Coordinates of C-alpha atoms in Angstrom, one line a residue:
M111 CA 125.7 98.9 123.0
E112 CA 128.6 96.6 123.6
R113 CA 127.7 92.9 123.9
F114 CA 130.0 90.1 125.1
P115 CA 129.9 86.8 127.1
V116 CA 129.6 87.4 130.9
V117 CA 130.3 85.8 134.2
I118 CA 127.5 86.2 136.8
K119 CA 129.0 86.9 140.2
E120 CA 126.5 88.3 142.7
P121 CA 122.8 88.9 142.5
Q122 CA 122.1 92.5 143.3
T123 CA 118.4 93.5 142.8
L124 CA 115.3 92.1 141.2
Q125 CA 113.5 94.0 138.4
S126 CA 110.8 93.0 136.0
L127 CA 110.9 93.7 132.3
A128 CA 108.1 94.5 129.9
S129 CA 109.5 92.4 127.1
P130 CA 111.3 89.0 127.3
N131 CA 112.5 89.6 123.8
L132 CA 115.2 91.8 125.2
S133 CA 117.1 88.5 126.0
F134 CA 119.5 86.9 123.6
P135 CA 121.1 83.4 124.0
I136 CA 124.8 83.4 125.1
T137 CA 127.4 80.6 125.1
K138 CA 129.1 79.3 128.2
S139 CA 132.2 81.4 128.5
T140 CA 134.0 83.8 130.9
T141 CA 135.0 87.4 130.6
N142 CA 138.5 88.4 129.7
G143 CA 139.3 89.8 133.1
G144 CA 136.6 88.5 135.4
G145 CA 138.3 85.5 136.8
G146 CA 136.3 82.7 138.3
G147 CA 132.6 82.9 139.0
E148 CA 129.6 80.9 137.9
I149 CA 128.9 80.2 134.3
L150 CA 125.4 81.3 133.2
P151 CA 123.3 78.1 133.3
P152 CA 122.3 76.5 130.0
N153 CA 118.6 77.0 130.6
K154 CA 119.0 80.8 130.9
T155 CA 119.2 83.5 128.2
C156 CA 120.3 87.1 128.8
F157 CA 120.7 90.5 127.2
L158 CA 124.2 91.8 127.7
S159 CA 125.3 95.4 128.2
T160 CA 128.4 97.3 129.4
T161 CA 127.1 97.1 133.0
G162 CA 125.3 93.8 133.4
C163 CA 122.7 91.5 131.9
F164 CA 119.1 90.6 132.1
V165 CA 118.6 87.0 132.9
A166 CA 115.4 85.1 132.0
S167 CA 114.4 81.5 132.2
Q168 CA 113.3 79.9 128.9
R169 CA 109.7 80.0 130.2
R170 CA 110.1 83.8 130.4
E171 CA 108.4 84.1 133.7
R172 CA 111.1 85.9 135.9
F173 CA 113.7 88.4 135.0
M174 CA 116.7 89.5 137.2
W175 CA 119.3 92.1 137.0
Y176 CA 122.9 91.1 137.8
S177 CA 125.6 93.6 138.2
R178 CA 129.2 93.0 137.1
V179 CA 130.5 95.6 139.6
P180 CA 128.0 95.8 142.5
S181 CA 130.1 98.3 144.4
V182 CA 130.0 100.8 141.5
W183 CA 126.3 100.4 140.5
S184 CA 123.8 102.8 142.0
P185 CA 120.1 103.4 141.0
I186 CA 120.7 107.1 140.8
S187 CA 124.0 107.1 139.0
T188 CA 124.2 109.0 135.7
R189 CA 125.7 106.1 133.9
A190 CA 123.0 103.7 135.1
A191 CA 120.3 106.1 134.1
S192 CA 121.8 106.4 130.6
V193 CA 122.0 102.7 130.1
E194 CA 118.5 102.3 131.5
A195 CA 117.2 104.9 129.0
G196 CA 119.0 103.1 126.1
T197 CA 117.6 99.8 127.3
S198 CA 114.1 101.2 127.5
R199 CA 114.3 102.5 123.9
L200 CA 115.5 99.2 122.7
S201 CA 112.8 97.5 124.7
I202 CA 110.1 99.6 123.1
N203 CA 111.5 99.1 119.6
I204 CA 111.6 95.3 120.0
A205 CA 108.2 95.2 121.6
E206 CA 106.7 97.2 118.7
K207 CA 108.3 94.7 116.2
D208 CA 106.8 91.9 118.2
V209 CA 103.3 93.4 118.1
L210 CA 103.5 94.1 114.3
T211 CA 104.8 90.6 113.6
A212 CA 101.9 89.2 115.6
L213 CA 99.3 91.4 113.8
S214 CA 100.8 90.4 110.4
Q215 CA 99.3 87.0 110.9
I216 CA 95.8 88.5 110.2
I217 CA 95.0 88.4 106.5
D218 CA 92.4 90.7 104.9
P219 CA 90.4 88.3 102.7
D220 CA 89.6 91.1 100.2
F221 CA 93.1 92.3 99.6
G222 CA 94.8 88.9 100.2
T223 CA 97.5 90.4 102.4
D224 CA 98.1 91.1 106.1
I225 CA 96.6 94.1 107.9
V226 CA 100.1 95.5 108.7
S227 CA 101.0 95.6 105.0
C228 CA 97.5 97.1 104.2
G229 CA 98.4 100.0 106.6
F230 CA 95.5 99.3 108.9
V231 CA 97.6 99.5 112.2
K232 CA 97.7 103.0 113.5
D233 CA 98.8 104.8 116.7
L234 CA 100.7 101.9 118.2
H235 CA 101.7 102.7 121.9
I236 CA 103.4 100.4 124.4
D237 CA 103.4 101.0 128.1
D238 CA 106.6 99.2 129.0
P239 CA 106.3 98.9 132.8
L240 CA 102.6 97.8 132.7
G241 CA 102.9 95.5 129.7
E242 CA 100.0 97.3 128.0
V243 CA 99.6 97.6 124.2
S244 CA 97.3 100.1 122.6
F245 CA 96.7 100.6 118.8
R246 CA 94.0 101.5 116.3
L247 CA 92.8 99.5 113.3
E248 CA 91.8 101.9 110.6
L249 CA 89.7 99.9 108.0
T250 CA 88.8 101.1 104.5
T251 CA 85.1 101.5 105.5
P252 CA 83.0 101.5 108.7
A253 CA 80.7 98.9 107.0
C254 CA 83.5 96.3 106.9
P255 CA 81.6 93.0 107.4
I256 CA 84.5 91.4 109.3
K257 CA 85.5 94.3 111.5
D258 CA 84.5 92.4 114.6
M259 CA 86.7 89.5 113.5
F260 CA 89.6 91.8 113.0
E261 CA 89.2 93.2 116.5
Q262 CA 88.9 89.8 118.1
K263 CA 91.9 88.3 116.2
A264 CA 94.0 91.4 117.0
N265 CA 93.3 91.0 120.7
E266 CA 94.1 87.3 120.5
V267 CA 97.4 87.4 118.7
V268 CA 98.8 90.3 120.7
S269 CA 97.6 88.8 124.0
L270 CA 99.7 85.6 123.2
L271 CA 102.9 87.6 123.5
P272 CA 104.4 86.5 126.9
W273 CA 105.1 90.0 128.1
V274 CA 101.6 91.5 127.2
K275 CA 99.2 91.9 130.1
K276 CA 96.6 94.1 128.5
V277 CA 95.5 94.9 125.0
N278 CA 93.4 97.9 123.9
V279 CA 92.2 97.9 120.4
K280 CA 90.2 100.7 118.8
M281 CA 88.4 100.4 115.5
S282 CA 88.0 103.2 113.0
A283 CA 87.6 103.8 109.3
Q284 CA 89.5 105.9 106.8
P285 CA 88.1 109.3 106.0
A286 CA 85.5 109.2 103.2
R287 CA 87.2 110.3 100.0
P288 CA 87.5 109.0 96.4
I289 CA 90.8 108.0 94.9
F290 CA 90.8 110.9 92.5
A291 CA 89.1 113.7 94.5
D292 CA 90.7 116.7 92.9
Q293 CA 89.3 115.8 89.5
L294 CA 85.7 115.8 90.7
P295 CA 83.1 118.4 91.3
K296 CA 83.4 119.8 94.8
G297 CA 80.2 118.2 96.0
L298 CA 81.6 114.7 95.2
Q299 CA 85.1 115.1 96.6
T300 CA 84.3 113.5 100.0
I301 CA 82.4 110.4 98.8
S302 CA 84.4 107.2 98.8
N303 CA 82.2 104.9 96.7
I304 CA 79.4 105.7 94.2
V305 CA 77.3 102.6 93.4
A306 CA 74.8 102.6 90.6
V307 CA 71.7 100.5 90.8
S308 CA 70.4 99.9 87.3
S309 CA 67.9 97.8 85.4
C310 CA 67.5 99.7 82.1
K311 CA 63.9 98.6 82.3
G312 CA 61.0 100.0 84.3
G313 CA 58.9 98.1 86.8
V314 CA 61.4 95.5 87.9
G315 CA 62.0 96.9 91.4
K316 CA 65.2 98.8 90.9
S317 CA 64.2 101.6 93.3
T318 CA 63.2 99.0 95.9
V319 CA 66.7 97.5 95.7
A320 CA 68.4 100.8 95.7
V321 CA 66.7 102.1 98.8
N322 CA 66.9 98.9 100.8
L323 CA 70.6 98.5 99.8
A324 CA 71.3 102.0 101.0
Y325 CA 69.6 101.4 104.4
T326 CA 71.4 98.1 104.7
L327 CA 74.8 99.8 104.3
A328 CA 73.7 102.4 106.8
G329 CA 72.8 99.6 109.3
M330 CA 76.3 98.2 108.8
G331 CA 77.8 101.4 110.1
A332 CA 78.4 103.3 106.9
R333 CA 77.6 106.9 106.1
V334 CA 75.2 106.7 103.1
G335 CA 73.3 108.9 100.7
I336 CA 70.7 108.1 98.0
F337 CA 70.4 110.0 94.7
D338 CA 67.2 109.5 92.8
A339 CA 68.3 110.1 89.2
D340 CA 64.8 109.6 87.7
V341 CA 63.5 113.1 86.9
Y342 CA 60.5 111.8 84.9
G343 CA 59.2 109.5 87.7
P344 CA 61.1 109.9 91.0
S345 CA 60.4 107.1 93.4
L346 CA 62.2 108.2 96.5
P347 CA 59.5 110.5 97.9
T348 CA 57.1 107.5 98.0
M349 CA 59.6 105.0 99.5
V350 CA 60.9 107.1 102.4
S351 CA 59.3 109.5 104.8
P352 CA 61.7 112.3 105.8
E353 CA 60.3 114.9 108.1
N354 CA 61.4 117.7 105.8
R355 CA 60.1 116.8 102.3
M356 CA 61.6 119.9 100.5
L357 CA 65.2 120.4 99.4
E358 CA 66.7 123.7 100.7
M359 CA 69.4 125.8 99.2
N360 CA 72.3 127.3 101.1
S361 CA 72.0 131.0 100.2
E362 CA 75.7 131.7 100.8
T363 CA 77.3 128.8 98.9
K364 CA 74.4 128.3 96.4
T365 CA 74.5 124.6 97.2
I366 CA 71.6 122.1 97.8
I367 CA 71.1 120.8 101.3
P368 CA 69.9 117.1 101.2
T369 CA 67.0 116.0 103.3
E370 CA 67.4 113.0 105.6
Y371 CA 65.5 110.0 106.8
L372 CA 66.9 107.7 109.5
G373 CA 70.4 109.0 109.0
V374 CA 70.6 108.6 105.2
K375 CA 70.9 111.7 103.1
L376 CA 68.4 112.0 100.3
V377 CA 68.3 114.0 97.0
S378 CA 65.5 113.7 94.5
F379 CA 63.8 115.9 92.0
G380 CA 60.6 114.8 93.8
F381 CA 61.8 116.8 96.8
A382 CA 62.3 119.9 94.7
G383 CA 58.7 120.9 94.7
Q384 CA 58.3 120.0 91.0
G385 CA 56.7 116.6 91.1
R386 CA 57.4 114.9 87.8
A387 CA 59.2 116.8 85.1
I388 CA 58.1 117.5 81.5
M389 CA 61.2 118.5 79.7
R390 CA 63.6 117.5 76.9
G391 CA 66.6 115.3 77.4
P392 CA 69.4 118.0 77.5
M393 CA 67.4 119.9 80.2
V394 CA 67.0 116.7 82.2
S395 CA 70.8 116.0 82.0
G396 CA 71.5 119.5 83.3
V397 CA 69.0 119.2 86.2
I398 CA 70.5 115.8 87.2
N399 CA 74.0 117.2 87.0
Q400 CA 73.1 120.2 89.2
L401 CA 71.2 118.1 91.8
L402 CA 74.0 115.6 92.1
T403 CA 77.2 117.8 92.0
T404 CA 76.0 120.8 93.9
A405 CA 74.4 118.9 96.8
E406 CA 76.2 119.2 100.2
W407 CA 76.7 115.4 100.6
G408 CA 79.5 115.8 103.2
E409 CA 81.5 112.7 104.0
L410 CA 79.9 109.6 102.6
D411 CA 81.2 106.1 102.5
Y412 CA 78.6 105.1 99.8
L413 CA 76.3 107.1 97.6
V414 CA 73.7 104.9 96.0
I415 CA 72.4 106.2 92.7
D416 CA 68.9 105.0 91.6
M417 CA 69.5 105.1 87.9
P418 CA 66.6 105.9 85.5
P419 CA 65.5 103.3 83.0
G420 CA 67.2 103.1 79.6
T421 CA 70.7 103.6 78.2
G422 CA 70.4 107.1 76.6
D423 CA 71.8 110.5 77.2
I424 CA 70.9 110.7 80.9
Q425 CA 72.6 107.5 81.8
L426 CA 75.7 108.3 79.8
T427 CA 75.9 111.7 81.3
L428 CA 75.7 110.2 84.8
C429 CA 78.4 107.7 84.0
Q430 CA 80.7 110.4 82.6
V431 CA 80.2 113.0 85.2
V432 CA 80.3 110.6 88.2
P433 CA 83.2 108.2 88.8
L434 CA 81.1 105.2 89.4
T435 CA 82.8 102.6 91.6
A436 CA 80.5 99.7 90.8
A437 CA 77.0 98.8 89.5
V438 CA 74.3 96.5 90.8
I439 CA 72.0 95.1 88.1
V440 CA 68.3 94.4 88.8
T441 CA 66.3 92.1 86.7
T442 CA 63.2 89.8 86.8
P443 CA 62.9 86.2 85.6
Q444 CA 61.3 87.1 82.2
K445 CA 63.3 86.9 79.0
L446 CA 62.3 90.4 78.0
A447 CA 63.9 91.7 81.2
F448 CA 67.1 90.0 80.3
I449 CA 67.2 91.6 76.9
D450 CA 67.0 95.1 78.4
V451 CA 69.4 94.3 81.2
A452 CA 72.0 93.1 78.8
K453 CA 72.0 96.5 77.2
G454 CA 72.8 98.1 80.5
V455 CA 75.6 95.6 81.3
R456 CA 77.2 96.4 78.0
M457 CA 76.9 100.1 78.6
F458 CA 78.7 99.8 82.0
S459 CA 81.3 97.5 80.4
K460 CA 82.1 100.1 77.7
L461 CA 82.4 102.7 80.4
K462 CA 84.7 100.4 82.5
V463 CA 82.2 100.3 85.4
P464 CA 82.3 96.8 87.1
C465 CA 79.0 95.1 87.6
V466 CA 79.5 93.4 90.9
A467 CA 76.1 91.7 91.5
V468 CA 72.8 90.8 89.9
V469 CA 69.5 91.0 91.9
E470 CA 66.7 88.9 90.4
N471 CA 63.5 90.3 91.8
M472 CA 60.1 88.6 92.1
C473 CA 61.6 85.2 91.6
H474 CA 59.2 83.0 93.6
F475 CA 56.7 82.7 96.3
D476 CA 56.0 79.9 98.8
A477 CA 52.5 78.4 99.4
D478 CA 51.2 75.2 100.8
G479 CA 54.8 74.1 101.6
K480 CA 55.9 74.5 98.0
R481 CA 57.9 77.1 96.1
Y482 CA 56.4 78.5 92.9
Y483 CA 58.1 80.4 90.0
P484 CA 55.3 82.2 88.3
F485 CA 57.5 84.1 85.8
G486 CA 59.8 81.2 85.0
R487 CA 63.4 80.8 85.9
G488 CA 66.9 81.7 84.5
S489 CA 67.1 85.4 83.6
G490 CA 69.4 86.2 86.5
H491 CA 71.5 83.1 86.0
E492 CA 71.8 84.0 82.3
V493 CA 73.1 87.5 83.1
V494 CA 75.6 86.0 85.5
Q495 CA 76.8 83.4 83.1
Q496 CA 76.9 85.5 80.0
F497 CA 78.6 88.5 81.5
G498 CA 80.7 86.9 84.2
I499 CA 79.1 88.8 87.1
P500 CA 80.2 87.0 90.2
H501 CA 77.2 87.3 92.6
L502 CA 73.5 86.5 92.2
F503 CA 70.8 87.3 94.8
D504 CA 67.1 86.3 94.6
L505 CA 64.2 88.3 96.1
P506 CA 60.8 86.6 96.6
I507 CA 57.4 87.9 95.7
R508 CA 56.5 89.3 99.1
P509 CA 53.5 91.5 99.9
T510 CA 55.3 93.1 102.8
L511 CA 58.2 94.2 100.4
S512 CA 55.8 96.1 98.2
A513 CA 53.8 97.5 101.1
S514 CA 56.9 98.8 102.9
G515 CA 57.9 100.7 99.7
D516 CA 54.5 102.3 99.5
S517 CA 54.3 103.1 103.2
G518 CA 57.6 105.1 103.2
M519 CA 59.6 102.7 105.4
P520 CA 62.1 100.4 103.7
E521 CA 61.6 96.7 104.3
V522 CA 65.1 96.3 105.9
V523 CA 64.0 98.9 108.5
A524 CA 60.5 97.6 109.1
D525 CA 61.6 93.9 109.5
P526 CA 65.4 93.8 110.0
Q527 CA 65.4 90.1 110.9
G528 CA 63.2 88.9 108.0
E529 CA 64.2 86.8 105.0
V530 CA 64.3 89.8 102.7
S531 CA 66.5 91.7 105.1
K532 CA 68.9 88.8 105.2
T533 CA 69.2 88.8 101.4
F534 CA 69.9 92.5 101.4
Q535 CA 72.5 92.0 104.2
N536 CA 74.3 89.5 102.0
L537 CA 74.0 92.0 99.1
G538 CA 75.5 94.8 101.3
V539 CA 78.4 92.6 102.3
C540 CA 79.0 91.8 98.6
V541 CA 79.0 95.5 97.7
V542 CA 81.3 96.5 100.5
Q543 CA 83.9 93.8 99.7
Q544 CA 83.8 94.3 95.9
C545 CA 84.1 98.1 96.2
A546 CA 87.1 97.6 98.5
K547 CA 88.8 95.3 95.9
I548 CA 88.0 97.7 93.0
R549 CA 89.5 100.7 94.9
Q550 CA 92.6 98.7 95.7
Q551 CA 93.0 97.5 92.1
V552 CA 92.4 101.0 90.6
S553 CA 94.8 102.7 93.0
T554 CA 97.7 100.4 92.1
A555 CA 96.8 99.8 88.4
V556 CA 99.5 102.1 87.0
T557 CA 102.5 103.1 89.1
Y558 CA 106.0 104.4 88.4
D559 CA 109.0 102.3 89.5
K560 CA 111.7 104.9 90.0
S561 CA 114.4 102.3 90.8
I562 CA 114.4 100.9 87.2
R563 CA 112.6 103.9 85.7
V564 CA 109.6 102.1 84.2
I565 CA 105.8 102.4 84.4
R566 CA 104.2 99.3 85.8
V567 CA 100.7 98.4 84.6
K568 CA 98.3 95.9 86.0
V569 CA 94.9 96.5 84.6
P570 CA 92.0 95.8 87.0
D571 CA 90.5 92.3 86.6
S572 CA 93.8 91.1 85.0
D573 CA 96.5 89.0 86.5
E574 CA 99.1 90.2 84.0
E575 CA 101.6 93.0 84.8
F576 CA 103.6 94.6 82.1
L577 CA 106.2 97.4 81.9
L578 CA 106.3 100.5 79.7
H579 CA 109.0 103.0 78.9
P580 CA 107.8 106.4 80.1
A581 CA 109.0 108.2 76.9
T582 CA 107.0 105.7 74.8
V583 CA 103.9 106.3 76.9
R584 CA 104.3 110.1 76.4
R585 CA 104.8 109.8 72.7
N586 CA 101.6 107.7 72.3
D587 CA 99.4 110.4 73.6
R588 CA 96.3 110.7 71.4
S589 CA 94.9 114.0 72.6
A590 CA 94.3 117.1 70.4
Q591 CA 97.6 118.5 71.5
S592 CA 99.4 115.6 70.0
V593 CA 97.3 114.5 67.1
D594 CA 95.4 116.8 64.6
E595 CA 91.7 116.1 65.2
W596 CA 90.8 116.8 61.5
T597 CA 93.6 115.2 59.6
G598 CA 94.9 112.6 62.1
D599 CA 98.4 113.9 61.5
Q600 CA 100.9 113.5 64.4
K601 CA 101.7 116.9 65.8
L602 CA 103.9 115.6 68.6
Q603 CA 107.2 114.5 67.0
Y604 CA 109.3 111.6 68.3
S605 CA 112.3 113.9 69.0
D606 CA 110.2 116.3 71.0
I607 CA 110.2 113.8 74.0
P608 CA 113.6 113.1 75.7
E609 CA 114.4 109.5 76.3
D610 CA 115.0 110.1 80.1
I611 CA 111.6 111.7 80.7
E612 CA 109.9 110.6 84.0
P613 CA 106.3 111.2 85.1
E614 CA 105.8 113.5 88.0
D615 CA 102.4 112.1 89.1
I616 CA 100.1 109.2 88.1
R617 CA 96.5 109.2 89.4
P618 CA 93.5 107.1 88.6
M619 CA 90.6 108.5 86.5
G620 CA 87.5 106.5 87.1
N621 CA 87.9 102.8 86.4
Y622 CA 89.1 103.2 82.8
A623 CA 92.2 105.5 82.7
V624 CA 94.9 107.3 84.6
S625 CA 96.1 110.9 84.4
I626 CA 99.8 111.3 84.1
T627 CA 101.5 114.6 84.8
W628 CA 104.8 115.2 83.0
P629 CA 107.6 117.7 83.8
D630 CA 106.6 120.0 80.9
G631 CA 103.3 120.5 82.7
F632 CA 101.3 118.3 80.2
S633 CA 98.6 116.2 81.8
Q634 CA 98.0 113.0 79.7
I635 CA 94.9 110.9 79.9
A636 CA 95.9 107.3 79.3
P637 CA 93.1 104.8 79.1
Y638 CA 93.9 101.2 80.0
D639 CA 92.9 100.0 76.6
Q640 CA 95.5 102.3 75.0
L641 CA 98.2 101.3 77.5
E642 CA 97.6 97.7 76.6
M643 CA 98.4 98.5 73.0
I644 CA 101.7 100.2 73.5
E645 CA 105.0 98.3 72.9
R646 CA 106.2 96.7 76.1
L647 CA 109.5 96.3 77.8
V648 CA 110.7 92.7 78.0
D649 CA 114.3 93.0 79.0
V650 CA 114.4 95.4 81.8
P651 CA 117.8 96.1 83.4
Q652 CA 118.2 95.6 87.1
P653 CA 119.0 98.8 89.1
T654 CA 122.7 99.3 89.9
R655 CA 124.5 101.7 92.2
A656 CA 125.3 104.0 89.3
Q657 CA 121.9 103.4 87.6
A658 CA 123.9 103.2 84.4
K659 CA 121.2 101.6 82.4
T660 CA 117.7 103.1 81.6
P661 CA 114.6 101.5 80.1
A662 CA 115.8 102.9 76.8
D663 CA 118.3 100.1 76.8
A664 CA 115.6 97.5 77.1
T665 CA 114.1 95.5 74.3
L666 CA 110.6 96.4 73.0
K667 CA 107.9 94.1 71.8
N668 CA 104.6 94.8 70.1

């Protein structure tokens, strides 16, 4: 559209605009052939076109259409309609930019960036004549603890735009899915986060924490399931009271249909009609695998796994079959509990499962206006300090907490406003926030930068980013296809891999590795530990128009 200084001659009609941002400042000047006329006042701004200009005061309260050639302009003329359509399109584009700029002021505290960059803003629609803005905020989980704040702030910042008269904000959540769904058993492909609750010691209240955490997350709006992984002594049938206390099998798909209680899906060997099992370890691992992976969980935001005590075959099988997002550790104040818990934390660390919180159960009780610590103090704090786990939550000795577990109704359901429920609410918020951070870190840990043809690596829980040459990564594969398992001899030769090879796809595998697909069809599993040991690029060429340089020209360091 042509823009130039203009002389205002005669007011013709009055029209209102949806967006004052259509106006641009102009200098005092006259048209080349206009001759005479009034110069646009200095306190006005206008948008210029081939037929006229919009004029607005600096306060953006009134808008007027002035025609350069009043005798030619007609509301039904083809040319005017064309200009009006073009102006309308420009108006919408600028208005959308205004809205997105306003929304970019809202920062997600978990990701540390604005909600526009996070991709939360969806379905943006602007009704130009009415000054009405509608959009949807799609968060990572329906249990987002600050979703009300997001909605309120979005309304506020968009309403401050001068041309906006009405704001409609809808809140939603992303579909439940893991980051690496295609690499999982079918039953787990629509579960976003799998959280293990573990103590590695019996009798510390692990099942109590698992069940109450699950119902807290459900109360926050999430779709939740509980898997009782203890075959020898399942606790779930005692702690909840579903109407249907028997698991059923879908005869067509041969899958297990979970039972439900208060909207939470439940699977336990105790609901299989077998009571407590008497069987050897390998059989137990098979039963757990079948119960977990063949259940029809559907779309879940969180699956809470009540882990059995110990750090043996069953626990390792669970951690390897299931891509655990995070773990919550349960302990009690005694030193003996800390010793066992430490083993579990080390197991999760070895398997690259982040421990996000410690719950110290049976810490204290209040009587006669005083607080007593019958089992001593410090076990939970010692776990936090020694292993760097960021959050610690204390649970008191409370008769109602024990009674609610025995009665089949979780404490957070029986007394949602009580002190115990508030502690679990804080734990739920912690789990939601930490899982969101972990998913973000894992999804962006290893990426391919095509502009400079390098693999970028930023391992979770590390601030360091380093660059790797794709051919070097491919040559360092340690699988049986590249290295002889018996002799350790290198089967993959240096010359077998071309210097200009590029990965076709990079996807996370749990919290410990990525799967890299190469043009020759080979799928390489690259653990973070291994990537950190590969020689790095330190002198990476900047991309040019001809892309003359490649990472092969860069300098390597060990």
